[in-house]
PDB file of C-alpha atoms in Angstrom:
ATOM      1  CA  MET A   1      -0.339  18.909 -23.556  1.00  0.00           C
ATOM      2  CA  LYS A   2      -0.843  22.961 -23.990  1.00  0.00           C
ATOM      3  CA  CYS A   3       2.285  25.412 -22.224  1.00  0.00           C
ATOM      4  CA  TYR A   4      -0.444  28.063 -20.524  1.00  0.00           C
ATOM      5  CA  ASN A   5       0.937  31.109 -18.186  1.00  0.00           C
ATOM      6  CA  THR A   6      -0.942  30.822 -14.885  1.00  0.00           C
ATOM      7  CA  ILE A   7      -0.855  31.552 -11.029  1.00  0.00           C
ATOM      8  CA  MET A   8       0.009  29.930  -9.607  1.00  0.00           C
ATOM      9  CA  ARG A   9       2.148  28.941  -6.549  1.00  0.00           C
ATOM     10  CA  GLU A  10       3.364  25.740  -4.734  1.00  0.00           C
ATOM     11  CA  TYR A  11       4.652  23.543  -2.123  1.00  0.00           C
ATOM     12  CA  THR A  12       5.884  20.742  -2.132  1.00  0.00           C
ATOM     13  CA  ASP A  13       7.922  18.719   1.375  1.00  0.00           C
ATOM     14  CA  LYS A  14      12.150  18.035   0.555  1.00  0.00           C
ATOM     15  CA  ILE A  15      12.276  17.256   4.598  1.00  0.00           C
ATOM     16  CA  THR A  16      11.524  13.580   4.815  1.00  0.00           C
ATOM     17  CA  ASP A  17      12.949  11.320   2.387  1.00  0.00           C
ATOM     18  CA  LYS A  18      10.873   9.630   0.066  1.00  0.00           C
ATOM     19  CA  SER A  19      11.423   6.626   1.096  1.00  0.00           C
ATOM     20  CA  LYS A  20      10.577   7.742   4.180  1.00  0.00           C
ATOM     21  CA  LYS A  21       7.046   8.822   2.756  1.00  0.00           C
ATOM     22  CA  SER A  22       6.135   5.593   1.720  1.00  0.00           C
ATOM     23  CA  ILE A  23       6.418   3.446   4.916  1.00  0.00           C
ATOM     24  CA  SER A  24       4.854   6.191   7.032  1.00  0.00           C
ATOM     25  CA  ASP A  25       2.215   5.589   8.193  1.00  0.00           C
ATOM     26  CA  PHE A  26       0.347   9.172   6.811  1.00  0.00           C
ATOM     27  CA  VAL A  27       3.146  12.454   6.105  1.00  0.00           C
ATOM     28  CA  PHE A  28       1.728  15.408   3.812  1.00  0.00           C
ATOM     29  CA  TYR A  29       3.007  16.086  -0.318  1.00  0.00           C
ATOM     30  CA  ASN A  30       2.718  19.225  -1.707  1.00  0.00           C
ATOM     31  CA  CYS A  31       0.276  21.533  -1.733  1.00  0.00           C
ATOM     32  CA  GLY A  32      -0.610  24.241  -3.805  1.00  0.00           C
ATOM     33  CA  ILE A  33      -3.463  27.278  -5.037  1.00  0.00           C
ATOM     34  CA  GLU A  34      -3.926  27.620  -8.540  1.00  0.00           C
ATOM     35  CA  GLN A  35      -6.183  30.386 -11.421  1.00  0.00           C
ATOM     36  CA  CYS A  36      -6.344  28.255 -14.536  1.00  0.00           C
ATOM     37  CA  LYS A  37      -6.230  29.946 -17.776  1.00  0.00           C
ATOM     38  CA  SER A  38      -9.448  28.935 -20.362  1.00  0.00           C
ATOM     39  CA  GLY A  39      -8.928  24.926 -21.461  1.00  0.00           C
ATOM     40  CA  GLN A  40      -6.316  25.213 -19.280  1.00  0.00           C
ATOM     41  CA  LEU A  41      -5.304  21.016 -18.597  1.00  0.00           C
ATOM     42  CA  TYR A  42      -3.366  18.690 -16.328  1.00  0.00           C
ATOM     43  CA  GLY A  43      -2.485  14.512 -17.785  1.00  0.00           C
ATOM     44  CA  PRO A  44      -3.285  11.846 -18.431  1.00  0.00           C
ATOM     45  CA  LYS A  45      -0.754  11.984 -16.357  1.00  0.00           C
ATOM     46  CA  ARG A  46      -0.730   9.195 -12.723  1.00  0.00           C
ATOM     47  CA  ARG A  47       0.658  10.419  -8.927  1.00  0.00           C
ATOM     48  CA  GLU A  48       2.223   8.449  -6.200  1.00  0.00           C
ATOM     49  CA  TYR A  49       0.937  10.180  -4.429  1.00  0.00           C
ATOM     50  CA  HIS A  50      -3.480  11.243  -3.599  1.00  0.00           C
ATOM     51  CA  PHE A  51      -4.425  14.435  -4.176  1.00  0.00           C
ATOM     52  CA  ILE A  52      -7.630  16.074  -3.375  1.00  0.00           C
ATOM     53  CA  HIS A  53      -8.585  18.762  -5.249  1.00  0.00           C
ATOM     54  CA  PHE A  54     -11.391  22.109  -3.044  1.00  0.00           C
ATOM     55  CA  VAL A  55     -13.283  24.402  -5.782  1.00  0.00           C
ATOM     56  CA  VAL A  56     -12.817  27.541  -4.231  1.00  0.00           C
ATOM     57  CA  LYS A  57     -14.493  29.469  -8.103  1.00  0.00           C
ATOM     58  CA  GLY A  58     -15.645  28.961 -11.349  1.00  0.00           C
ATOM     59  CA  GLU A  59     -15.622  25.164 -12.713  1.00  0.00           C
ATOM     60  CA  GLY A  60     -13.678  22.401 -14.952  1.00  0.00           C
ATOM     61  CA  ASN A  61     -13.684  18.181 -15.533  1.00  0.00           C
ATOM     62  CA  LEU A  62     -12.009  15.520 -14.591  1.00  0.00           C
ATOM     63  CA  LYS A  63     -11.831  12.130 -16.151  1.00  0.00           C
ATOM     64  CA  ILE A  64     -10.800   9.351 -14.840  1.00  0.00           C
ATOM     65  CA  ARG A  65     -11.959   5.029 -15.106  1.00  0.00           C
ATOM     66  CA  ASP A  66     -13.102   6.614 -19.255  1.00  0.00           C
ATOM     67  CA  THR A  67     -16.078   8.551 -17.083  1.00  0.00           C
ATOM     68  CA  ILE A  68     -16.273  12.991 -17.173  1.00  0.00           C
ATOM     69  CA  TYR A  69     -16.604  14.506 -13.960  1.00  0.00           C
ATOM     70  CA  HIS A  70     -18.150  18.794 -14.587  1.00  0.00           C
ATOM     71  CA  ILE A  71     -17.294  20.292 -10.697  1.00  0.00           C
ATOM     72  CA  HIS A  72     -17.844  23.593  -9.912  1.00  0.00           C
ATOM     73  CA  GLN A  73     -17.154  26.018  -7.003  1.00  0.00           C
ATOM     74  CA  ASN A  74     -17.400  24.106  -3.607  1.00  0.00           C
ATOM     75  CA  GLN A  75     -16.962  21.108  -4.818  1.00  0.00           C
ATOM     76  CA  LEU A  76     -13.607  19.049  -4.590  1.00  0.00           C
ATOM     77  CA  PHE A  77     -12.223  16.048  -7.369  1.00  0.00           C
ATOM     78  CA  VAL A  78     -10.243  13.213  -5.731  1.00  0.00           C
ATOM     79  CA  VAL A  79      -7.227  11.276  -7.509  1.00  0.00           C
ATOM     80  CA  PRO A  80      -5.696   8.149  -6.309  1.00  0.00           C
ATOM     81  CA  ALA A  81      -2.137   7.595  -5.775  1.00  0.00           C
ATOM     82  CA  ASN A  82      -1.845   5.404  -9.222  1.00  0.00           C
ATOM     83  CA  GLU A  83      -4.681   6.331 -10.687  1.00  0.00           C
ATOM     84  CA  ILE A  84      -4.692   7.556 -14.972  1.00  0.00           C
ATOM     85  CA  SER A  85      -6.966  11.388 -14.471  1.00  0.00           C
ATOM     86  CA  THR A  86      -7.013  14.164 -17.115  1.00  0.00           C
ATOM     87  CA  TYR A  87      -8.355  17.884 -15.396  1.00  0.00           C
ATOM     88  CA  TRP A  88      -9.101  20.429 -17.667  1.00  0.00           C
ATOM     89  CA  ALA A  89     -10.723  24.199 -16.802  1.00  0.00           C
ATOM     90  CA  ASP A  90     -14.104  25.241 -17.856  1.00  0.00           C
ATOM     91  CA  ASP A  91     -13.894  27.317 -21.487  1.00  0.00           C
ATOM     92  CA  LYS A  92     -15.419  30.222 -20.014  1.00  0.00           C
ATOM     93  CA  ASN A  93     -15.655  30.353 -16.608  1.00  0.00           C
ATOM     94  CA  PRO A  94     -11.775  28.217 -15.630  1.00  0.00           C
ATOM     95  CA  TRP A  95     -12.065  27.364 -11.747  1.00  0.00           C
ATOM     96  CA  LYS A  96      -9.545  28.425  -9.387  1.00  0.00           C
ATOM     97  CA  TYR A  97      -8.839  25.284  -7.283  1.00  0.00           C
ATOM     98  CA  CYS A  98      -6.275  24.309  -3.792  1.00  0.00           C
ATOM     99  CA  TRP A  99      -5.365  21.467  -3.363  1.00  0.00           C
ATOM    100  CA  VAL A 100      -3.733  19.183  -1.067  1.00  0.00           C
ATOM    101  CA  GLY A 101      -1.662  15.732  -1.956  1.00  0.00           C
ATOM    102  CA  PHE A 102      -0.817  13.096   0.581  1.00  0.00           C
ATOM    103  CA  LEU A 103       0.514   8.813   0.979  1.00  0.00           C
ATOM    104  CA  GLY A 104       1.847   6.793   3.925  1.00  0.00           C
ATOM    105  CA  ILE A 105       0.710   2.923   4.414  1.00  0.00           C
ATOM    106  CA  GLN A 106      -2.987   4.219   6.294  1.00  0.00           C
ATOM    107  CA  SER A 107      -3.427   7.295   3.395  1.00  0.00           C
ATOM    108  CA  ASN A 108      -5.208   4.707   1.631  1.00  0.00           C
ATOM    109  CA  GLN A 109      -7.614   4.239   4.988  1.00  0.00           C
ATOM    110  CA  PHE A 110      -8.519   8.333   5.693  1.00  0.00           C
ATOM    111  CA  LEU A 111      -9.144   7.879   1.613  1.00  0.00           C
ATOM    112  CA  ASN A 112     -11.592   5.127   1.197  1.00  0.00           C
ATOM    113  CA  SER A 113     -13.865   6.322   4.442  1.00  0.00           C
ATOM    114  CA  LEU A 114     -13.842  10.026   2.263  1.00  0.00           C
ATOM    115  CA  MET A 115     -14.698   8.059  -0.442  1.00  0.00           C
ATOM    116  CA  GLN A 116     -17.553   5.911   0.717  1.00  0.00           C
ATOM    117  CA  CYS A 117     -18.760   8.774   1.331  1.00  0.00           C
ATOM    118  CA  ASP A 118     -19.859   9.570  -2.335  1.00  0.00           C
ATOM    119  CA  LYS A 119     -21.553   7.469  -4.307  1.00  0.00           C
ATOM    120  CA  ARG A 120     -20.098   9.489  -7.064  1.00  0.00           C
ATOM    121  CA  ARG A 121     -16.248   8.935  -5.241  1.00  0.00           C
ATOM    122  CA  TYR A 122     -14.205  10.925  -7.204  1.00  0.00           C
ATOM    123  CA  VAL A 123     -17.244  14.056  -6.445  1.00  0.00           C
ATOM    124  CA  MET A 124     -18.233  16.072  -3.759  1.00  0.00           C
ATOM    125  CA  ASP A 125     -19.737  18.958  -2.369  1.00  0.00           C
ATOM    126  CA  CYS A 126     -17.982  20.866   0.315  1.00  0.00           C
ATOM    127  CA  GLN A 127     -19.695  22.959   2.430  1.00  0.00           C
ATOM    128  CA  SER A 128     -17.459  25.909   1.961  1.00  0.00           C
ATOM    129  CA  THR A 129     -13.422  25.050  -0.124  1.00  0.00           C
ATOM    130  CA  MET A 130     -12.629  28.704   1.066  1.00  0.00           C
ATOM    131  CA  PHE A 131     -11.860  27.185   4.704  1.00  0.00           C
ATOM    132  CA  TYR A 132      -9.293  24.924   2.801  1.00  0.00           C
ATOM    133  CA  GLU A 133      -7.758  27.441   1.011  1.00  0.00           C
ATOM    134  CA  LYS A 134      -6.430  29.576   3.772  1.00  0.00           C
ATOM    135  CA  GLN A 135      -5.489  25.963   6.055  1.00  0.00           C
ATOM    136  CA  ILE A 136      -3.089  26.130   2.210  1.00  0.00           C
ATOM    137  CA  GLU A 137      -3.011  29.376   1.952  1.00  0.00           C
ATOM    138  CA  PHE A 138      -1.201  28.916   5.842  1.00  0.00           C
ATOM    139  CA  ILE A 139       1.523  26.313   4.754  1.00  0.00           C
ATOM    140  CA  LEU A 140       2.184  27.786   1.862  1.00  0.00           C
ATOM    141  CA  ASN A 141       3.393  31.243   4.002  1.00  0.00           C
ATOM    142  CA  ILE A 142       5.254  29.325   6.264  1.00  0.00           C
ATOM    143  CA  SER A 143       7.084  27.244   3.731  1.00  0.00           C
ATOM    144  CA  GLY A 144      10.664  27.012   5.086  1.00  0.00           C
ATOM    145  CA  LYS A 145      13.436  23.903   5.232  1.00  0.00           C
ATOM    146  CA  GLN A 146      13.085  23.630   9.056  1.00  0.00           C
ATOM    147  CA  LEU A 147      11.254  20.975  10.955  1.00  0.00           C
ATOM    148  CA  SER A 148       9.170  22.990  12.872  1.00  0.00           C
ATOM    149  CA  THR A 149       7.984  24.089   9.079  1.00  0.00           C
ATOM    150  CA  HIS A 150       7.617  20.169   8.291  1.00  0.00           C
ATOM    151  CA  LEU A 151       5.834  19.827  12.041  1.00  0.00           C
ATOM    152  CA  LYS A 152       3.510  22.438  11.670  1.00  0.00           C
ATOM    153  CA  VAL A 153       2.456  21.135   7.810  1.00  0.00           C
ATOM    154  CA  ASN A 154       1.403  17.984   8.905  1.00  0.00           C
ATOM    155  CA  GLY A 155      -0.891  18.914  11.574  1.00  0.00           C
ATOM    156  CA  MET A 156      -2.301  21.737   8.973  1.00  0.00           C
ATOM    157  CA  MET A 157      -3.046  18.232   7.031  1.00  0.00           C
ATOM    158  CA  TYR A 158      -4.066  16.957   9.654  1.00  0.00           C
ATOM    159  CA  HIS A 159      -6.746  18.962  10.983  1.00  0.00           C
ATOM    160  CA  MET A 160      -8.141  19.446   6.696  1.00  0.00           C
ATOM    161  CA  ILE A 161      -8.573  15.855   6.470  1.00  0.00           C
ATOM    162  CA  GLY A 162     -10.111  15.743  10.300  1.00  0.00           C
ATOM    163  CA  ARG A 163     -12.584  18.779   9.452  1.00  0.00           C
ATOM    164  CA  LEU A 164     -12.935  17.219   5.913  1.00  0.00           C
ATOM    165  CA  LEU A 165     -13.916  13.725   7.345  1.00  0.00           C
ATOM    166  CA  GLU A 166     -15.960  14.839   9.832  1.00  0.00           C
ATOM    167  CA  GLU A 167     -17.808  17.698   7.627  1.00  0.00           C
ATOM    168  CA  LEU A 168     -19.414  13.868   5.309  1.00  0.00           C
ATOM    169  CA  GLY A 169     -19.791  11.863   7.775  1.00  0.00           C
ATOM    170  CA  ALA A 170     -17.171   9.707   7.301  1.00  0.00           C
ATOM    171  CA  ASN A 171     -16.491   9.790  10.671  1.00  0.00           C
ATOM    172  CA  ASP A 172     -20.215   7.369  11.120  1.00  0.00           C
ATOM    173  CA  PRO A 173     -19.643   3.712  12.055  1.00  0.00           C
ATOM    174  CA  GLU A 174     -21.588   2.853   8.660  1.00  0.00           C
ATOM    175  CA  ASP A 175     -18.813   4.741   6.349  1.00  0.00           C
ATOM    176  CA  LEU A 176     -15.454   2.956   8.137  1.00  0.00           C
ATOM    177  CA  ASP A 177     -14.788  -0.422   7.082  1.00  0.00           C
ATOM    178  CA  PHE A 178     -15.254  -2.572   9.892  1.00  0.00           C
ATOM    179  CA  SER A 179     -14.679  -5.975   7.802  1.00  0.00           C
ATOM    180  CA  ILE A 180     -11.840  -8.940   8.892  1.00  0.00           C
ATOM    181  CA  PRO A 181      -9.759  -8.793   5.880  1.00  0.00           C
ATOM    182  CA  TYR A 182     -10.037  -4.699   7.128  1.00  0.00           C
ATOM    183  CA  GLN A 183      -9.865  -5.628  10.858  1.00  0.00           C
ATOM    184  CA  ALA A 184      -6.801  -8.427  10.122  1.00  0.00           C
ATOM    185  CA  GLN A 185      -4.960  -5.801   8.570  1.00  0.00           C
ATOM    186  CA  GLN A 186      -5.736  -3.078  11.374  1.00  0.00           C
ATOM    187  CA  TYR A 187      -4.162  -5.687  13.286  1.00  0.00           C
ATOM    188  CA  MET A 188      -0.770  -6.512  12.363  1.00  0.00           C
ATOM    189  CA  GLU A 189      -0.064  -2.843  11.842  1.00  0.00           C
ATOM    190  CA  MET A 190      -0.757  -2.246  15.965  1.00  0.00           C
ATOM    191  CA  TYR A 191       1.304  -5.525  16.505  1.00  0.00           C
ATOM    192  CA  TYR A 192       4.062  -6.163  13.525  1.00  0.00           C
ATOM    193  CA  HIS A 193       6.440  -5.171  16.831  1.00  0.00           C
ATOM    194  CA  ASN A 194       6.022  -8.192  18.098  1.00  0.00           C
ATOM    195  CA  ASN A 195       5.934 -12.305  17.034  1.00  0.00           C
ATOM    196  CA  ILE A 196       2.852 -12.136  15.605  1.00  0.00           C
ATOM    197  CA  GLN A 197       2.467 -15.257  13.081  1.00  0.00           C
ATOM    198  CA  ILE A 198      -0.275 -15.312  11.031  1.00  0.00           C
ATOM    199  CA  ALA A 199      -2.995 -17.814  13.076  1.00  0.00           C
ATOM    200  CA  ASP A 200      -2.385 -14.991  15.157  1.00  0.00           C
ATOM    201  CA  VAL A 201      -4.017 -12.606  12.987  1.00  0.00           C
ATOM    202  CA  ALA A 202      -6.826 -15.196  12.642  1.00  0.00           C
ATOM    203  CA  ALA A 203      -7.356 -15.958  15.826  1.00  0.00           C
ATOM    204  CA  SER A 204      -7.677 -12.210  16.090  1.00  0.00           C
ATOM    205  CA  VAL A 205     -10.973 -11.897  13.883  1.00  0.00           C
ATOM    206  CA  GLY A 206     -12.455 -15.343  15.334  1.00  0.00           C
ATOM    207  CA  VAL A 207     -11.859 -17.279  11.680  1.00  0.00           C
ATOM    208  CA  HIS A 208      -9.056 -19.947  10.128  1.00  0.00           C
ATOM    209  CA  ALA A 209      -5.778 -18.843   8.553  1.00  0.00           C
ATOM    210  CA  ASN A 210      -6.795 -20.779   5.406  1.00  0.00           C
ATOM    211  CA  TYR A 211     -10.019 -18.356   5.825  1.00  0.00           C
ATOM    212  CA  LEU A 212      -8.396 -15.814   6.254  1.00  0.00           C
ATOM    213  CA  SER A 213      -5.889 -16.038   3.689  1.00  0.00           C
ATOM    214  CA  ASN A 214      -8.562 -16.198   0.760  1.00  0.00           C
ATOM    215  CA  ILE A 215     -10.134 -13.372   2.158  1.00  0.00           C
ATOM    216  CA  PHE A 216      -7.764 -10.985   2.787  1.00  0.00           C
ATOM    217  CA  GLN A 217      -6.186 -11.684  -0.623  1.00  0.00           C
ATOM    218  CA  LYS A 218      -9.427 -11.061  -2.375  1.00  0.00           C
ATOM    219  CA  GLN A 219      -9.899  -7.364  -0.676  1.00  0.00           C
ATOM    220  CA  TYR A 220      -5.694  -6.462  -0.636  1.00  0.00           C
ATOM    221  CA  HIS A 221      -4.547  -8.777  -3.355  1.00  0.00           C
ATOM    222  CA  VAL A 222      -1.288 -10.277  -1.165  1.00  0.00           C
ATOM    223  CA  THR A 223      -1.617 -13.123   1.720  1.00  0.00           C
ATOM    224  CA  PRO A 224      -1.654 -11.443   4.582  1.00  0.00           C
ATOM    225  CA  LYS A 225       1.917 -13.751   5.119  1.00  0.00           C
ATOM    226  CA  GLN A 226       2.391 -10.977   2.610  1.00  0.00           C
ATOM    227  CA  TYR A 227       1.046  -7.701   4.151  1.00  0.00           C
ATOM    228  CA  LEU A 228       3.169  -8.295   7.228  1.00  0.00           C
ATOM    229  CA  SER A 229       6.349  -9.538   5.806  1.00  0.00           C
ATOM    230  CA  ASN A 230       6.498  -6.551   3.365  1.00  0.00           C
ATOM    231  CA  LEU A 231       4.878  -4.264   6.581  1.00  0.00           C
ATOM    232  CA  ARG A 232       8.049  -5.438   8.685  1.00  0.00           C
ATOM    233  CA  ALA A 233      10.498  -5.061   5.832  1.00  0.00           C
ATOM    234  CA  LYS A 234       9.644  -0.954   5.647  1.00  0.00           C
ATOM    235  CA  LYS A 235       9.545  -1.068   9.071  1.00  0.00           C
ATOM    236  CA  ALA A 236      13.108  -2.055   8.980  1.00  0.00           C
ATOM    237  CA  CYS A 237      14.287  -0.026   7.059  1.00  0.00           C
ATOM    238  CA  GLU A 238      13.140   2.919   8.114  1.00  0.00           C
ATOM    239  CA  LEU A 239      14.737   1.484  11.689  1.00  0.00           C
ATOM    240  CA  LEU A 240      18.138   1.194   8.953  1.00  0.00           C
ATOM    241  CA  LEU A 241      17.623   4.458   8.142  1.00  0.00           C
ATOM    242  CA  TYR A 242      16.637   6.422  10.210  1.00  0.00           C
ATOM    243  CA  THR A 243      18.284   5.273  13.950  1.00  0.00           C
ATOM    244  CA  GLU A 244      22.205   4.403  14.704  1.00  0.00           C
ATOM    245  CA  TYR A 245      20.080   0.997  17.455  1.00  0.00           C
ATOM    246  CA  PRO A 246      22.142  -1.775  16.959  1.00  0.00           C
ATOM    247  CA  ILE A 247      21.308  -4.398  14.533  1.00  0.00           C
ATOM    248  CA  TYR A 248      19.379  -6.367  17.736  1.00  0.00           C
ATOM    249  CA  ILE A 249      17.626  -3.825  18.768  1.00  0.00           C
ATOM    250  CA  VAL A 250      16.391  -2.629  15.150  1.00  0.00           C
ATOM    251  CA  ALA A 251      15.033  -7.315  15.044  1.00  0.00           C
ATOM    252  CA  ASN A 252      13.661  -6.992  17.731  1.00  0.00           C
ATOM    253  CA  SER A 253      11.534  -3.675  16.521  1.00  0.00           C
ATOM    254  CA  VAL A 254       9.965  -5.626  13.706  1.00  0.00           C
ATOM    255  CA  GLY A 255       8.368  -8.642  15.330  1.00  0.00           C
ATOM    256  CA  PHE A 256      12.308 -11.202  15.298  1.00  0.00           C
ATOM    257  CA  THR A 257      13.262 -12.362  18.822  1.00  0.00           C
ATOM    258  CA  ASP A 258      16.123 -13.866  16.711  1.00  0.00           C
ATOM    259  CA  PRO A 259      19.094 -11.083  14.760  1.00  0.00           C
ATOM    260  CA  LEU A 260      20.007 -13.927  12.445  1.00  0.00           C
ATOM    261  CA  ALA A 261      16.996 -14.541  11.505  1.00  0.00           C
ATOM    262  CA  PHE A 262      16.289 -11.138  11.402  1.00  0.00           C
ATOM    263  CA  SER A 263      18.523 -10.835   8.745  1.00  0.00           C
ATOM    264  CA  LYS A 264      17.947 -13.610   6.365  1.00  0.00           C
ATOM    265  CA  PHE A 265      14.666 -12.310   6.533  1.00  0.00           C
ATOM    266  CA  PHE A 266      15.983  -8.704   5.611  1.00  0.00           C
ATOM    267  CA  ARG A 267      17.662  -9.875   3.241  1.00  0.00           C
ATOM    268  CA  ARG A 268      15.376 -12.226   1.585  1.00  0.00           C
ATOM    269  CA  MET A 269      12.650  -9.570   1.320  1.00  0.00           C
ATOM    270  CA  VAL A 270      15.550  -6.248   0.231  1.00  0.00           C
ATOM    271  CA  GLY A 271      18.381  -8.166  -1.719  1.00  0.00           C
ATOM    272  CA  ILE A 272      21.526  -7.009   1.106  1.00  0.00           C
ATOM    273  CA  SER A 273      21.960  -7.870   4.838  1.00  0.00           C
ATOM    274  CA  PRO A 274      20.478  -5.198   7.383  1.00  0.00           C
ATOM    275  CA  TYR A 275      24.438  -3.853   8.058  1.00  0.00           C
ATOM    276  CA  TYR A 276      24.749  -2.823   4.478  1.00  0.00           C
ATOM    277  CA  TYR A 277      21.637  -1.595   3.515  1.00  0.00           C
ATOM    278  CA  ARG A 278      22.666   0.617   6.648  1.00  0.00           C
ATOM    279  CA  ILE A 279      26.425   1.714   5.099  1.00  0.00           C
ATOM    280  CA  GLN A 280      25.378   2.537   1.720  1.00  0.00           C
ATOM    281  CA  LYS A 281      22.575   4.871   3.120  1.00  0.00           C
ATOM    282  CA  GLU A 282      25.938   6.513   5.370  1.00  0.00           C
ATOM    283  CA  GLU A 283      28.203   6.340   2.177  1.00  0.00           C
ATOM    284  CA  LYS A 284      25.702   7.650  -0.447  1.00  0.00           C
ATOM    285  CA  SER A 285      25.881  10.841   2.460  1.00  0.00           C
ATOM    286  CA  CYS A 286      30.086  11.483   2.535  1.00  0.00           C
ATOM    287  CA  LYS A 287      29.317  12.178  -0.970  1.00  0.00           C
ATOM    288  CA  LYS A 288      27.185  14.609  -0.756  1.00  0.00           C
TER     289      LYS A 288
END
């Protein structure tokens, strides 16, 4: 990769622990504004978070899944988490862009709703990328390590994504996913804290549990049982790390009425007991 002397401002959230980011519903990761030099290139690179670039002026290119897209002012491009992408500025008219990165359990659905709005999927027209530049400029100006900054930044991100979904018509019913697997996923997200079983999930969407398992696995590449177990384990980890609730309350909060059954489940999913999982966190904090 070439080295470039560019004008860039960037802010990355350092308040939220990385492990908590991945188990949050929807959380800010980073943002920035950059005026690129001619031919300036990033990638090929894979990231663990989604990001959206808004082209404020100039032109450039995006390569993703062996397809190259030419992108210009008042367009945006979306790169989902774990996709390998390469993008570079035009030689004659290099772009200036701003971007926002985000992740979390619910971020996939927001991104899917957004990408369904255009057949090209990764590249879309935008009414005014300057609006998003101003929002990101605001975040850059208030960046800091205070809790108030964290809340303001996440509020701005929600505002930007909401505005974008509205602008591109992603709120129209035909653009939303009402499939049986998605409804089952949402049911589990809403009721994992109750003592629900897969039979309850299947009943909520009006199908047999075996049929649900087949179609759910085709869409999400895990069975409903695996999805529910992963969700409960992630939520339990969050409660153990960031609260002082007794183990029995953590267990009850993720759908287990029996703390012993919860401990066996947690050990199977995470590899250690809930007690030692929490102790490890406390020991790491003492060493800092």
